[in-house]
Amino acid sequence: MTRGRFITLEGIEGVGKTTNIEFLRELLEQKGIDVLVTREPGGTPLAEDVREVLLETRDESMGPITESLLIFAARSQHVSTVIQPALNAGRWVLCDRYTDATYAYQGGGRGVALETLERLAEFAQGSLWPDLTIYLDAPVDQALARIANRQPDRFETEDSEFFARVRDRYLAIVESEERVVLIDAMQSIKEVRLRLVSAITEFLET
């Protein structure tokens, strides 16, 4: 049986990941591909519990290393019980965020050393990296303006300087990884979706 393909969607808050991941799912299904849509942190009951801990605002502060360890713990569970079995069964997996997000948020945003995150990634996920990553990019002020009216989670309460560091790390990943396709999320929905179709079409042809 042919292994499935692993596609991730990345970006800071406000770039439209939730809307566009559904568009990608429909696009792939129209091409006859069996797709599993999931998210990080989360994707399993246990990992979703960890997600709640990570996103909930509380009186006790959470250190960057604690945060990183919790994320990789959830990822290990997600990979071993959901993502890898689906890929082995020939299904395609479409995931809202993965380890690039950890490098961006905990590495760029929190300042955790990249070497530390790389060791944790190797331990938690082994050699499993996406076959294709789509990064939706937008200037921080414009992206955050899109979510200004919703109840913020613990990450969304961070200041614009934090998200600027996150975006900078994402852009560095784009430059260093051939699997990553950057799409300008400030375009119209129609233009963004045309770029998504183009990215998937090119990926299917490789």
PDB file of N, CA and C in Angstrom, residues 74-113:
ATOM      1  N   ALA A  74       2.021  16.422  23.387  1.00  0.00           N
ATOM      2  CA  ALA A  74       0.789  16.296  22.606  1.00  0.00           C
ATOM      3  C   ALA A  74       1.099  15.810  21.188  1.00  0.00           C
ATOM      4  N   ARG A  75       2.194  16.318  20.627  1.00  0.00           N
ATOM      5  CA  ARG A  75       2.567  15.919  19.255  1.00  0.00           C
ATOM      6  C   ARG A  75       2.939  14.438  19.194  1.00  0.00           C
ATOM      7  N   SER A  76       3.671  13.966  20.162  1.00  0.00           N
ATOM      8  CA  SER A  76       4.045  12.556  20.188  1.00  0.00           C
ATOM      9  C   SER A  76       2.809  11.664  20.180  1.00  0.00           C
ATOM     10  N   GLN A  77       1.834  12.014  21.002  1.00  0.00           N
ATOM     11  CA  GLN A  77       0.582  11.262  21.055  1.00  0.00           C
ATOM     12  C   GLN A  77      -0.152  11.339  19.715  1.00  0.00           C
ATOM     13  N   HIS A  78      -0.185  12.513  19.150  1.00  0.00           N
ATOM     14  CA  HIS A  78      -0.880  12.751  17.883  1.00  0.00           C
ATOM     15  C   HIS A  78      -0.245  11.955  16.746  1.00  0.00           C
ATOM     16  N   VAL A  79       1.074  12.010  16.669  1.00  0.00           N
ATOM     17  CA  VAL A  79       1.782  11.305  15.604  1.00  0.00           C
ATOM     18  C   VAL A  79       1.597   9.801  15.726  1.00  0.00           C
ATOM     19  N   SER A  80       1.764   9.280  16.934  1.00  0.00           N
ATOM     20  CA  SER A  80       1.762   7.817  17.104  1.00  0.00           C
ATOM     21  C   SER A  80       0.372   7.202  16.988  1.00  0.00           C
ATOM     22  N   THR A  81      -0.672   7.951  17.361  1.00  0.00           N
ATOM     23  CA  THR A  81      -2.012   7.363  17.377  1.00  0.00           C
ATOM     24  C   THR A  81      -2.912   7.813  16.227  1.00  0.00           C
ATOM     25  N   VAL A  82      -2.570   8.910  15.554  1.00  0.00           N
ATOM     26  CA  VAL A  82      -3.437   9.428  14.488  1.00  0.00           C
ATOM     27  C   VAL A  82      -2.686   9.606  13.169  1.00  0.00           C
ATOM     28  N   ILE A  83      -1.660  10.454  13.166  1.00  0.00           N
ATOM     29  CA  ILE A  83      -1.037  10.839  11.895  1.00  0.00           C
ATOM     30  C   ILE A  83      -0.334   9.668  11.221  1.00  0.00           C
ATOM     31  N   GLN A  84       0.578   9.010  11.932  1.00  0.00           N
ATOM     32  CA  GLN A  84       1.345   7.927  11.311  1.00  0.00           C
ATOM     33  C   GLN A  84       0.466   6.751  10.899  1.00  0.00           C
ATOM     34  N   PRO A  85      -0.498   6.310  11.736  1.00  0.00           N
ATOM     35  CA  PRO A  85      -1.374   5.225  11.282  1.00  0.00           C
ATOM     36  C   PRO A  85      -2.172   5.579  10.036  1.00  0.00           C
ATOM     37  N   ALA A  86      -2.633   6.832   9.955  1.00  0.00           N
ATOM     38  CA  ALA A  86      -3.389   7.248   8.767  1.00  0.00           C
ATOM     39  C   ALA A  86      -2.505   7.223   7.528  1.00  0.00           C
ATOM     40  N   LEU A  87      -1.297   7.746   7.630  1.00  0.00           N
ATOM     41  CA  LEU A  87      -0.371   7.745   6.499  1.00  0.00           C
ATOM     42  C   LEU A  87      -0.028   6.318   6.075  1.00  0.00           C
ATOM     43  N   ASN A  88       0.186   5.460   7.062  1.00  0.00           N
ATOM     44  CA  ASN A  88       0.514   4.059   6.763  1.00  0.00           C
ATOM     45  C   ASN A  88      -0.637   3.351   6.046  1.00  0.00           C
ATOM     46  N   ALA A  89      -1.864   3.798   6.342  1.00  0.00           N
ATOM     47  CA  ALA A  89      -3.037   3.199   5.712  1.00  0.00           C
ATOM     48  C   ALA A  89      -3.330   3.801   4.337  1.00  0.00           C
ATOM     49  N   GLY A  90      -2.483   4.724   3.895  1.00  0.00           N
ATOM     50  CA  GLY A  90      -2.653   5.308   2.574  1.00  0.00           C
ATOM     51  C   GLY A  90      -3.478   6.574   2.540  1.00  0.00           C
ATOM     52  N   ARG A  91      -3.928   7.045   3.711  1.00  0.00           N
ATOM     53  CA  ARG A  91      -4.707   8.287   3.758  1.00  0.00           C
ATOM     54  C   ARG A  91      -3.768   9.491   3.718  1.00  0.00           C
ATOM     55  N   TRP A  92      -4.271  10.590   3.192  1.00  0.00           N
ATOM     56  CA  TRP A  92      -3.544  11.847   3.260  1.00  0.00           C
ATOM     57  C   TRP A  92      -3.941  12.551   4.545  1.00  0.00           C
ATOM     58  N   VAL A  93      -2.995  13.225   5.174  1.00  0.00           N
ATOM     59  CA  VAL A  93      -3.257  13.955   6.414  1.00  0.00           C
ATOM     60  C   VAL A  93      -3.032  15.435   6.162  1.00  0.00           C
ATOM     61  N   LEU A  94      -4.041  16.228   6.514  1.00  0.00           N
ATOM     62  CA  LEU A  94      -3.997  17.672   6.387  1.00  0.00           C
ATOM     63  C   LEU A  94      -4.076  18.249   7.796  1.00  0.00           C
ATOM     64  N   CYS A  95      -2.993  18.868   8.249  1.00  0.00           N
ATOM     65  CA  CYS A  95      -2.891  19.260   9.655  1.00  0.00           C
ATOM     66  C   CYS A  95      -2.739  20.774   9.804  1.00  0.00           C
ATOM     67  N   ASP A  96      -3.575  21.337  10.662  1.00  0.00           N
ATOM     68  CA  ASP A  96      -3.499  22.754  11.027  1.00  0.00           C
ATOM     69  C   ASP A  96      -2.375  22.911  12.048  1.00  0.00           C
ATOM     70  N   ARG A  97      -1.207  23.330  11.570  1.00  0.00           N
ATOM     71  CA  ARG A  97       0.025  23.509  12.327  1.00  0.00           C
ATOM     72  C   ARG A  97       0.715  22.169  12.654  1.00  0.00           C
ATOM     73  N   TYR A  98       2.042  22.281  12.786  1.00  0.00           N
ATOM     74  CA  TYR A  98       2.868  21.142  13.160  1.00  0.00           C
ATOM     75  C   TYR A  98       4.160  21.725  13.741  1.00  0.00           C
ATOM     76  N   THR A  99       5.279  21.091  13.552  1.00  0.00           N
ATOM     77  CA  THR A  99       6.499  21.496  14.246  1.00  0.00           C
ATOM     78  C   THR A  99       7.047  22.845  13.784  1.00  0.00           C
ATOM     79  N   ASP A 100       6.755  23.255  12.554  1.00  0.00           N
ATOM     80  CA  ASP A 100       7.156  24.602  12.143  1.00  0.00           C
ATOM     81  C   ASP A 100       6.563  25.648  13.082  1.00  0.00           C
ATOM     82  N   ALA A 101       5.338  25.408  13.544  1.00  0.00           N
ATOM     83  CA  ALA A 101       4.708  26.342  14.482  1.00  0.00           C
ATOM     84  C   ALA A 101       5.474  26.404  15.793  1.00  0.00           C
ATOM     85  N   THR A 102       5.979  25.267  16.238  1.00  0.00           N
ATOM     86  CA  THR A 102       6.753  25.239  17.479  1.00  0.00           C
ATOM     87  C   THR A 102       8.057  25.999  17.314  1.00  0.00           C
ATOM     88  N   TYR A 103       8.716  25.805  16.183  1.00  0.00           N
ATOM     89  CA  TYR A 103       9.942  26.565  15.916  1.00  0.00           C
ATOM     90  C   TYR A 103       9.657  28.067  15.877  1.00  0.00           C
ATOM     91  N   ALA A 104       8.483  28.431  15.334  1.00  0.00           N
ATOM     92  CA  ALA A 104       8.131  29.850  15.217  1.00  0.00           C
ATOM     93  C   ALA A 104       7.681  30.440  16.557  1.00  0.00           C
ATOM     94  N   TYR A 105       6.755  29.757  17.229  1.00  0.00           N
ATOM     95  CA  TYR A 105       6.180  30.315  18.461  1.00  0.00           C
ATOM     96  C   TYR A 105       7.101  30.145  19.669  1.00  0.00           C
ATOM     97  N   GLN A 106       7.562  28.930  19.899  1.00  0.00           N
ATOM     98  CA  GLN A 106       8.413  28.706  21.070  1.00  0.00           C
ATOM     99  C   GLN A 106       9.863  29.120  20.787  1.00  0.00           C
ATOM    100  N   GLY A 107      10.326  28.923  19.553  1.00  0.00           N
ATOM    101  CA  GLY A 107      11.667  29.344  19.193  1.00  0.00           C
ATOM    102  C   GLY A 107      11.753  30.835  18.955  1.00  0.00           C
ATOM    103  N   GLY A 108      11.016  31.321  17.945  1.00  0.00           N
ATOM    104  CA  GLY A 108      11.045  32.744  17.640  1.00  0.00           C
ATOM    105  C   GLY A 108      10.379  33.595  18.704  1.00  0.00           C
ATOM    106  N   GLY A 109       9.161  33.209  19.075  1.00  0.00           N
ATOM    107  CA  GLY A 109       8.398  34.019  20.024  1.00  0.00           C
ATOM    108  C   GLY A 109       8.917  33.975  21.441  1.00  0.00           C
ATOM    109  N   ARG A 110       9.182  32.773  21.951  1.00  0.00           N
ATOM    110  CA  ARG A 110       9.591  32.604  23.352  1.00  0.00           C
ATOM    111  C   ARG A 110      11.102  32.626  23.554  1.00  0.00           C
ATOM    112  N   GLY A 111      11.849  32.382  22.487  1.00  0.00           N
ATOM    113  CA  GLY A 111      13.300  32.404  22.617  1.00  0.00           C
ATOM    114  C   GLY A 111      13.934  31.092  23.024  1.00  0.00           C
ATOM    115  N   VAL A 112      13.198  29.980  22.915  1.00  0.00           N
ATOM    116  CA  VAL A 112      13.786  28.670  23.202  1.00  0.00           C
ATOM    117  C   VAL A 112      14.809  28.357  22.106  1.00  0.00           C
ATOM    118  N   ALA A 113      15.960  27.853  22.506  1.00  0.00           N
ATOM    119  CA  ALA A 113      17.030  27.576  21.545  1.00  0.00           C
ATOM    120  C   ALA A 113      16.566  26.576  20.491  1.00  0.00           C
TER     121      ALA A 113
END
